[in-house]
Amino acid sequence: MITSLAMESSVINRPLAGSNCSLTGEKKMRLLIDWLIAWPERVARHLMWLAPLFARITVGWVFLLSGWGKLNNLPQVTENFIGWGIPFPHFFTPLTSGIEFFGGLFLLLGLFTRISAGALGVTMIVAIKAAKWSDVDSLETLLGFDEFEYLALFLWLAIAGAGAISLDHLLMRMTRRPAAA
């Protein structure tokens, strides 16, 4: 580790090819910023499609399966809702199960992504409040809940959108009208 740092330092302090001067402090800082910030940013621009796709597939699959399981076991899920004190459990159980199933399906397809992520985010807030809030004794505990991590992903998807590899993107491209001349 120390050897590699020494080598990097010697590269920065070495004169530029074809010049008689070494890098100044300002040039060293520019090189460092370019290497640590600008270069990764240039690489990331080519992968902008990957993050939303990966996030959508991950949470979409989880909630498609979760919703399907709940839809196929509504009496037990309704009993859970009653135990958690959720009002109108006979109404909210199928609603929540449907939001999870169809929201997961839509996220997998990249269709209605912002609406689906928003609805699933609200579901996570209710889940935390109803089923987990009594367990919260610190910020660390709250941030450690799976529901909170899902909420963070849903918030990001609701703001960033589905990305380039999605039905949302395809539909937007198909329906855009050319600008008037």
mmCIF file of N, CA and C in Angstrom, residues 70-133:
data_model
loop_
_atom_site.group_PDB
_atom_site.id
_atom_site.type_symbol
_atom_site.label_atom_id
_atom_site.label_comp_id
_atom_site.label_asym_id
_atom_site.label_seq_id
_atom_site.Cartn_x
_atom_site.Cartn_y
_atom_site.Cartn_z
ATOM 1 N N LYS A 70 -49.525 -12.322 -0.812
ATOM 2 C CA LYS A 70 -50.580 -11.718 0.003
ATOM 3 C C LYS A 70 -51.948 -11.893 -0.647
ATOM 4 N N LEU A 71 -52.013 -11.721 -1.969
ATOM 5 C CA LEU A 71 -53.294 -11.889 -2.666
ATOM 6 C C LEU A 71 -53.820 -13.322 -2.522
ATOM 7 N N ASN A 72 -52.924 -14.266 -2.388
ATOM 8 C CA ASN A 72 -53.314 -15.665 -2.253
ATOM 9 C C ASN A 72 -53.470 -16.104 -0.804
ATOM 10 N N ASN A 73 -53.342 -15.167 0.129
ATOM 11 C CA ASN A 73 -53.503 -15.480 1.544
ATOM 12 C C ASN A 73 -54.144 -14.289 2.270
ATOM 13 N N LEU A 74 -55.180 -13.742 1.663
ATOM 14 C CA LEU A 74 -55.814 -12.533 2.207
ATOM 15 C C LEU A 74 -56.347 -12.691 3.637
ATOM 16 N N PRO A 75 -56.936 -13.828 4.010
ATOM 17 C CA PRO A 75 -57.428 -13.927 5.401
ATOM 18 C C PRO A 75 -56.313 -13.764 6.438
ATOM 19 N N GLN A 76 -55.161 -14.402 6.219
ATOM 20 C CA GLN A 76 -54.066 -14.285 7.174
ATOM 21 C C GLN A 76 -53.481 -12.870 7.178
ATOM 22 N N VAL A 77 -53.340 -12.285 6.003
ATOM 23 C CA VAL A 77 -52.795 -10.927 5.921
ATOM 24 C C VAL A 77 -53.762 -9.944 6.584
ATOM 25 N N THR A 78 -55.064 -10.176 6.416
ATOM 26 C CA THR A 78 -56.059 -9.316 7.073
ATOM 27 C C THR A 78 -55.924 -9.411 8.595
ATOM 28 N N GLU A 79 -55.708 -10.609 9.100
ATOM 29 C CA GLU A 79 -55.486 -10.778 10.546
ATOM 30 C C GLU A 79 -54.237 -10.018 11.001
ATOM 31 N N ASN A 80 -53.171 -10.054 10.186
ATOM 32 C CA ASN A 80 -51.957 -9.284 10.512
ATOM 33 C C ASN A 80 -52.284 -7.795 10.566
ATOM 34 N N PHE A 81 -53.040 -7.298 9.592
ATOM 35 C CA PHE A 81 -53.397 -5.882 9.556
ATOM 36 C C PHE A 81 -54.205 -5.507 10.797
ATOM 37 N N ILE A 82 -55.125 -6.398 11.201
ATOM 38 C CA ILE A 82 -55.918 -6.142 12.408
ATOM 39 C C ILE A 82 -54.994 -6.060 13.626
ATOM 40 N N GLY A 83 -54.046 -6.992 13.729
ATOM 41 C CA GLY A 83 -53.094 -7.005 14.845
ATOM 42 C C GLY A 83 -52.213 -5.769 14.892
ATOM 43 N N TRP A 84 -51.901 -5.209 13.731
ATOM 44 C CA TRP A 84 -51.061 -4.001 13.673
ATOM 45 C C TRP A 84 -51.874 -2.728 13.877
ATOM 46 N N GLY A 85 -53.189 -2.868 13.960
ATOM 47 C CA GLY A 85 -54.044 -1.698 14.193
ATOM 48 C C GLY A 85 -54.290 -0.871 12.950
ATOM 49 N N ILE A 86 -54.141 -1.446 11.786
ATOM 50 C CA ILE A 86 -54.404 -0.710 10.544
ATOM 51 C C ILE A 86 -55.918 -0.598 10.381
ATOM 52 N N PRO A 87 -56.441 0.626 10.197
ATOM 53 C CA PRO A 87 -57.894 0.793 10.077
ATOM 54 C C PRO A 87 -58.427 0.154 8.781
ATOM 55 N N PHE A 88 -59.669 -0.243 8.810
ATOM 56 C CA PHE A 88 -60.348 -0.836 7.654
ATOM 57 C C PHE A 88 -59.520 -1.953 7.008
ATOM 58 N N PRO A 89 -59.120 -2.951 7.799
ATOM 59 C CA PRO A 89 -58.227 -3.990 7.278
ATOM 60 C C PRO A 89 -58.809 -4.789 6.115
ATOM 61 N N HIS A 90 -60.136 -4.953 6.098
ATOM 62 C CA HIS A 90 -60.749 -5.721 5.005
ATOM 63 C C HIS A 90 -60.703 -4.942 3.692
ATOM 64 N N PHE A 91 -60.547 -3.641 3.754
ATOM 65 C CA PHE A 91 -60.366 -2.812 2.558
ATOM 66 C C PHE A 91 -58.878 -2.696 2.200
ATOM 67 N N PHE A 92 -58.050 -2.392 3.204
ATOM 68 C CA PHE A 92 -56.643 -2.115 2.923
ATOM 69 C C PHE A 92 -55.801 -3.354 2.625
ATOM 70 N N THR A 93 -56.218 -4.522 3.078
ATOM 71 C CA THR A 93 -55.436 -5.728 2.787
ATOM 72 C C THR A 93 -55.397 -6.018 1.287
ATOM 73 N N PRO A 94 -56.553 -6.132 0.612
ATOM 74 C CA PRO A 94 -56.465 -6.379 -0.832
ATOM 75 C C PRO A 94 -55.880 -5.198 -1.597
ATOM 76 N N LEU A 95 -56.135 -3.974 -1.126
ATOM 77 C CA LEU A 95 -55.567 -2.804 -1.791
ATOM 78 C C LEU A 95 -54.043 -2.840 -1.732
ATOM 79 N N THR A 96 -53.509 -3.046 -0.535
ATOM 80 C CA THR A 96 -52.057 -3.095 -0.368
ATOM 81 C C THR A 96 -51.456 -4.261 -1.136
ATOM 82 N N SER A 97 -52.103 -5.401 -1.093
ATOM 83 C CA SER A 97 -51.607 -6.581 -1.815
ATOM 84 C C SER A 97 -51.584 -6.313 -3.312
ATOM 85 N N GLY A 98 -52.626 -5.674 -3.821
ATOM 86 C CA GLY A 98 -52.682 -5.318 -5.241
ATOM 87 C C GLY A 98 -51.630 -4.287 -5.622
ATOM 88 N N ILE A 99 -51.421 -3.301 -4.748
ATOM 89 C CA ILE A 99 -50.379 -2.298 -5.011
ATOM 90 C C ILE A 99 -49.016 -2.981 -5.090
ATOM 91 N N GLU A 100 -48.757 -3.902 -4.175
ATOM 92 C CA GLU A 100 -47.475 -4.604 -4.199
ATOM 93 C C GLU A 100 -47.340 -5.451 -5.461
ATOM 94 N N PHE A 101 -48.383 -6.217 -5.805
ATOM 95 C CA PHE A 101 -48.295 -7.090 -6.975
ATOM 96 C C PHE A 101 -48.172 -6.285 -8.263
ATOM 97 N N PHE A 102 -49.126 -5.386 -8.505
ATOM 98 C CA PHE A 102 -49.102 -4.629 -9.762
ATOM 99 C C PHE A 102 -47.970 -3.607 -9.788
ATOM 100 N N GLY A 103 -47.655 -3.012 -8.636
ATOM 101 C CA GLY A 103 -46.508 -2.103 -8.581
ATOM 102 C C GLY A 103 -45.226 -2.832 -8.934
ATOM 103 N N GLY A 104 -45.053 -4.037 -8.392
ATOM 104 C CA GLY A 104 -43.875 -4.846 -8.738
ATOM 105 C C GLY A 104 -43.840 -5.189 -10.213
ATOM 106 N N LEU A 105 -44.989 -5.583 -10.755
ATOM 107 C CA LEU A 105 -45.064 -5.914 -12.179
ATOM 108 C C LEU A 105 -44.720 -4.694 -13.038
ATOM 109 N N PHE A 106 -45.305 -3.555 -12.706
ATOM 110 C CA PHE A 106 -45.037 -2.336 -13.474
ATOM 111 C C PHE A 106 -43.572 -1.920 -13.374
ATOM 112 N N LEU A 107 -42.967 -2.081 -12.197
ATOM 113 C CA LEU A 107 -41.542 -1.748 -12.073
ATOM 114 C C LEU A 107 -40.694 -2.681 -12.932
ATOM 115 N N LEU A 108 -41.021 -3.951 -12.952
ATOM 116 C CA LEU A 108 -40.273 -4.879 -13.808
ATOM 117 C C LEU A 108 -40.339 -4.458 -15.273
ATOM 118 N N LEU A 109 -41.504 -4.005 -15.702
ATOM 119 C CA LEU A 109 -41.694 -3.584 -17.087
ATOM 120 C C LEU A 109 -41.186 -2.164 -17.342
ATOM 121 N N GLY A 110 -40.987 -1.411 -16.287
ATOM 122 C CA GLY A 110 -40.632 -0.001 -16.455
ATOM 123 C C GLY A 110 -41.819 0.791 -16.975
ATOM 124 N N LEU A 111 -43.005 0.445 -16.513
ATOM 125 C CA LEU A 111 -44.246 1.082 -16.953
ATOM 126 C C LEU A 111 -44.887 1.791 -15.754
ATOM 127 N N PHE A 112 -45.236 3.053 -15.928
ATOM 128 C CA PHE A 112 -45.804 3.855 -14.836
ATOM 129 C C PHE A 112 -44.873 3.829 -13.621
ATOM 130 N N THR A 113 -43.590 3.916 -13.865
ATOM 131 C CA THR A 113 -42.584 3.722 -12.819
ATOM 132 C C THR A 113 -42.716 4.725 -11.686
ATOM 133 N N ARG A 114 -42.855 5.987 -12.020
ATOM 134 C CA ARG A 114 -42.918 6.997 -10.958
ATOM 135 C C ARG A 114 -44.162 6.818 -10.084
ATOM 136 N N ILE A 115 -45.292 6.522 -10.699
ATOM 137 C CA ILE A 115 -46.528 6.307 -9.932
ATOM 138 C C ILE A 115 -46.398 5.043 -9.079
ATOM 139 N N SER A 116 -45.894 3.964 -9.672
ATOM 140 C CA SER A 116 -45.737 2.704 -8.940
ATOM 141 C C SER A 116 -44.773 2.864 -7.772
ATOM 142 N N ALA A 117 -43.644 3.518 -8.017
ATOM 143 C CA ALA A 117 -42.659 3.720 -6.947
ATOM 144 C C ALA A 117 -43.240 4.594 -5.840
ATOM 145 N N GLY A 118 -44.013 5.611 -6.210
ATOM 146 C CA GLY A 118 -44.651 6.457 -5.206
ATOM 147 C C GLY A 118 -45.639 5.680 -4.354
ATOM 148 N N ALA A 119 -46.487 4.866 -5.007
ATOM 149 C CA ALA A 119 -47.471 4.074 -4.264
ATOM 150 C C ALA A 119 -46.786 3.057 -3.350
ATOM 151 N N LEU A 120 -45.745 2.406 -3.857
ATOM 152 C CA LEU A 120 -45.014 1.439 -3.035
ATOM 153 C C LEU A 120 -44.259 2.135 -1.900
ATOM 154 N N GLY A 121 -43.776 3.341 -2.150
ATOM 155 C CA GLY A 121 -43.121 4.119 -1.093
ATOM 156 C C GLY A 121 -44.084 4.433 0.043
ATOM 157 N N VAL A 122 -45.308 4.829 -0.300
ATOM 158 C CA VAL A 122 -46.330 5.091 0.728
ATOM 159 C C VAL A 122 -46.612 3.810 1.503
ATOM 160 N N THR A 123 -46.678 2.686 0.795
ATOM 161 C CA THR A 123 -46.882 1.393 1.458
ATOM 162 C C THR A 123 -45.777 1.106 2.465
ATOM 163 N N MET A 124 -44.545 1.449 2.122
ATOM 164 C CA MET A 124 -43.432 1.216 3.048
ATOM 165 C C MET A 124 -43.522 2.127 4.259
ATOM 166 N N ILE A 125 -43.944 3.352 4.061
ATOM 167 C CA ILE A 125 -44.110 4.273 5.198
ATOM 168 C C ILE A 125 -45.160 3.720 6.160
ATOM 169 N N VAL A 126 -46.285 3.255 5.610
ATOM 170 C CA VAL A 126 -47.344 2.682 6.449
ATOM 171 C C VAL A 126 -46.844 1.415 7.146
ATOM 172 N N ALA A 127 -46.090 0.585 6.429
ATOM 173 C CA ALA A 127 -45.562 -0.649 7.032
ATOM 174 C C ALA A 127 -44.631 -0.329 8.203
ATOM 175 N N ILE A 128 -43.782 0.659 8.024
ATOM 176 C CA ILE A 128 -42.872 1.040 9.112
ATOM 177 C C ILE A 128 -43.672 1.559 10.304
ATOM 178 N N LYS A 129 -44.622 2.444 10.030
ATOM 179 C CA LYS A 129 -45.407 3.044 11.114
ATOM 180 C C LYS A 129 -46.255 1.999 11.835
ATOM 181 N N ALA A 130 -46.894 1.105 11.059
ATOM 182 C CA ALA A 130 -47.828 0.162 11.661
ATOM 183 C C ALA A 130 -47.136 -1.041 12.305
ATOM 184 N N ALA A 131 -46.149 -1.596 11.641
ATOM 185 C CA ALA A 131 -45.590 -2.876 12.094
ATOM 186 C C ALA A 131 -44.219 -2.773 12.748
ATOM 187 N N LYS A 132 -43.495 -1.693 12.526
ATOM 188 C CA LYS A 132 -42.109 -1.638 12.995
ATOM 189 C C LYS A 132 -41.807 -0.496 13.953
ATOM 190 N N TRP A 133 -42.687 0.502 14.020
ATOM 191 C CA TRP A 133 -42.362 1.731 14.748
ATOM 192 C C TRP A 133 -42.057 1.480 16.218
#
